[in-house]
Coordinates of C-alpha atoms and ligand atoms in Angstrom, one line a residue:
M1036 CA 8.8 -19.4 -12.0
D1037 CA 5.2 -19.8 -11.2
C1038 CA 5.2 -22.0 -8.1
L1039 CA 4.2 -20.7 -4.7
F1040 CA 6.5 -23.0 -2.7
C1041 CA 9.5 -22.4 -5.1
S1042 CA 8.9 -18.7 -4.5
I1043 CA 8.8 -19.3 -0.7
A1044 CA 12.0 -21.4 -1.0
S1045 CA 13.8 -18.6 -2.9
K1046 CA 12.5 -16.0 -0.3
D1047 CA 10.6 -14.1 -3.0
I1048 CA 7.5 -14.7 -0.9
P1049 CA 7.9 -14.5 2.9
S1050 CA 6.9 -17.3 5.2
Q1051 CA 7.0 -18.0 8.9
L1052 CA 10.1 -20.2 8.6
I1053 CA 10.8 -22.7 11.4
Y1054 CA 13.6 -24.6 9.8
E1055 CA 15.8 -24.6 6.8
D1056 CA 18.8 -26.6 5.5
E1057 CA 20.3 -27.2 2.0
L1058 CA 17.5 -29.6 1.0
V1059 CA 14.3 -28.5 2.7
M1060 CA 12.4 -25.8 4.5
A1061 CA 9.6 -25.9 7.0
F1062 CA 7.2 -23.1 7.6
R1063 CA 3.9 -22.5 9.4
D1064 CA 0.8 -23.1 7.3
I1065 CA -1.0 -19.8 6.6
N1066 CA -4.4 -21.5 7.3
P1067 CA -3.7 -23.7 10.3
Q1068 CA -5.9 -26.7 11.0
A1069 CA -4.5 -27.5 14.4
P1070 CA -2.7 -25.5 17.2
V1071 CA 0.6 -26.6 15.5
H1072 CA 0.5 -26.9 11.7
F1073 CA 3.6 -26.5 9.6
L1074 CA 4.7 -27.7 6.2
V1075 CA 7.9 -29.5 5.3
V1076 CA 8.8 -28.7 1.7
P1077 CA 11.8 -29.8 -0.4
K1078 CA 13.6 -26.9 -2.1
L1079 CA 13.6 -29.0 -5.3
H1080 CA 10.4 -28.6 -7.3
I1081 CA 8.6 -31.9 -7.4
H1082 CA 4.9 -31.7 -8.3
S1083 CA 3.5 -34.4 -6.1
L1084 CA 4.2 -37.8 -4.5
D1085 CA 3.4 -39.3 -8.0
Q1086 CA 6.6 -37.7 -9.3
V1087 CA 8.8 -39.1 -6.6
N1088 CA 11.4 -41.6 -7.9
E1089 CA 14.5 -43.4 -6.6
A1090 CA 16.6 -40.3 -7.2
H1091 CA 14.6 -38.7 -4.4
D1092 CA 15.0 -41.5 -1.8
G1093 CA 17.6 -39.6 0.3
L1094 CA 15.5 -36.4 0.2
I1095 CA 12.3 -38.2 1.3
A1096 CA 14.1 -40.1 4.0
H1097 CA 15.7 -36.8 5.2
I1098 CA 12.2 -35.2 5.4
M1099 CA 10.7 -38.1 7.4
R1100 CA 13.7 -38.2 9.8
L1101 CA 13.4 -34.5 10.3
I1102 CA 9.7 -34.4 11.2
P1103 CA 9.9 -35.9 14.7
S1104 CA 12.6 -33.4 15.8
L1105 CA 10.6 -30.4 14.3
A1106 CA 7.4 -31.7 16.0
S1107 CA 9.2 -31.8 19.3
E1108 CA 10.8 -28.4 18.8
Q1109 CA 7.4 -26.9 18.0
G1110 CA 6.1 -28.2 21.4
I1111 CA 4.1 -31.2 20.2
V1112 CA 4.1 -33.7 23.0
N1113 CA 1.2 -36.2 22.5
G1114 CA 1.8 -37.2 18.9
Y1115 CA 1.0 -35.7 15.6
R1116 CA -0.3 -36.4 12.1
V1117 CA 1.8 -36.2 8.9
V1118 CA -0.3 -35.7 5.8
N1119 CA 0.6 -35.6 2.1
N1120 CA -2.3 -34.7 -0.1
C1121 CA -1.6 -36.0 -3.6
G1122 CA -3.7 -34.9 -6.7
S1123 CA -7.2 -33.5 -6.9
D1124 CA -9.0 -36.3 -5.0
G1125 CA -6.3 -36.2 -2.4
G1126 CA -7.0 -32.5 -1.8
Q1127 CA -3.7 -31.2 -3.1
T1128 CA -4.0 -27.4 -3.8
V1129 CA -0.3 -26.4 -4.2
G1130 CA 1.5 -28.2 -7.0
H1131 CA 4.8 -28.6 -5.1
I1132 CA 5.1 -31.6 -2.9
H1133 CA 4.8 -30.9 0.8
F1134 CA 4.1 -32.7 4.1
H1135 CA 1.8 -31.3 6.6
V1136 CA 2.6 -31.8 10.3
L1137 CA -0.4 -31.2 12.6
G1138 CA -0.4 -31.5 16.4
G1139 CA -1.6 -29.9 19.6
R1140 CA -5.0 -31.5 19.5
E1141 CA -6.4 -35.0 19.1
M1142 CA -6.9 -35.8 15.4
L1143 CA -10.0 -37.4 14.0
W1144 CA -10.0 -40.7 12.0
P1145 CA -11.1 -41.2 9.3
P1146 CA -10.1 -37.7 8.1
G1147 CA -13.0 -37.3 5.8
Ligands
AMP1402 P1 -2.5 -28.9 0.1 O1 -3.9 -28.5 0.1 O2 -2.2 -30.2 0.7 O3 -1.8 -28.7 -1.3 O4 -1.8 -27.8 1.1 C1 -1.5 -26.6 0.8 C2 -1.3 -25.8 2.1 O5 -0.6 -24.7 1.8 C3 -2.6 -25.4 2.7 O6 -2.8 -25.9 4.0 C4 -2.5 -23.9 2.7 O7 -3.1 -23.3 3.8 C5 -1.0 -23.7 2.7 N1 -0.6 -22.4 2.1 C6 -1.0 -21.8 1.0 N2 -0.3 -20.6 0.8 C7 0.6 -20.5 1.8 C8 1.6 -19.6 2.2 N3 1.8 -18.5 1.4 N4 2.3 -19.8 3.3 C9 2.0 -20.9 4.1 N5 1.1 -21.8 3.8 C10 0.4 -21.7 2.7
ZN1403 ZN1 7.9 -25.5 -6.9

């Protein structure tokens, strides 16, 4: 297995875990871009948003419904940004789908 986030999901590589259930895990980004920056990652290996299909509908909905409660638990009070970087132009550097949640400061738009 040669995937960083699969290795984190299997606990072969440690992370600062903030949440885990049978489908997903959430852990702090190692290079935070905001006072609060964590990643929500399915345990199932899916390369990117381009590989998501209808079999994943429940999983994606689960992730989206989880994010507000995790944001609140992490102390975010004035809103937050959810980011999925897809593919090289999208800025994806880890080939296992993940959703960034950033908060604790005002976000810029456009993101650049
Ligand atoms: P992306 O560029 O959207 O693929 O995001 C990958 C993110 O994973 C980056 O924000 C990295 O800082 C983060 N990252 C890389 N390695 C680790 C790690 N071992 N633990 C936590 N976050 C990581
Ligand atoms: Zn993986």
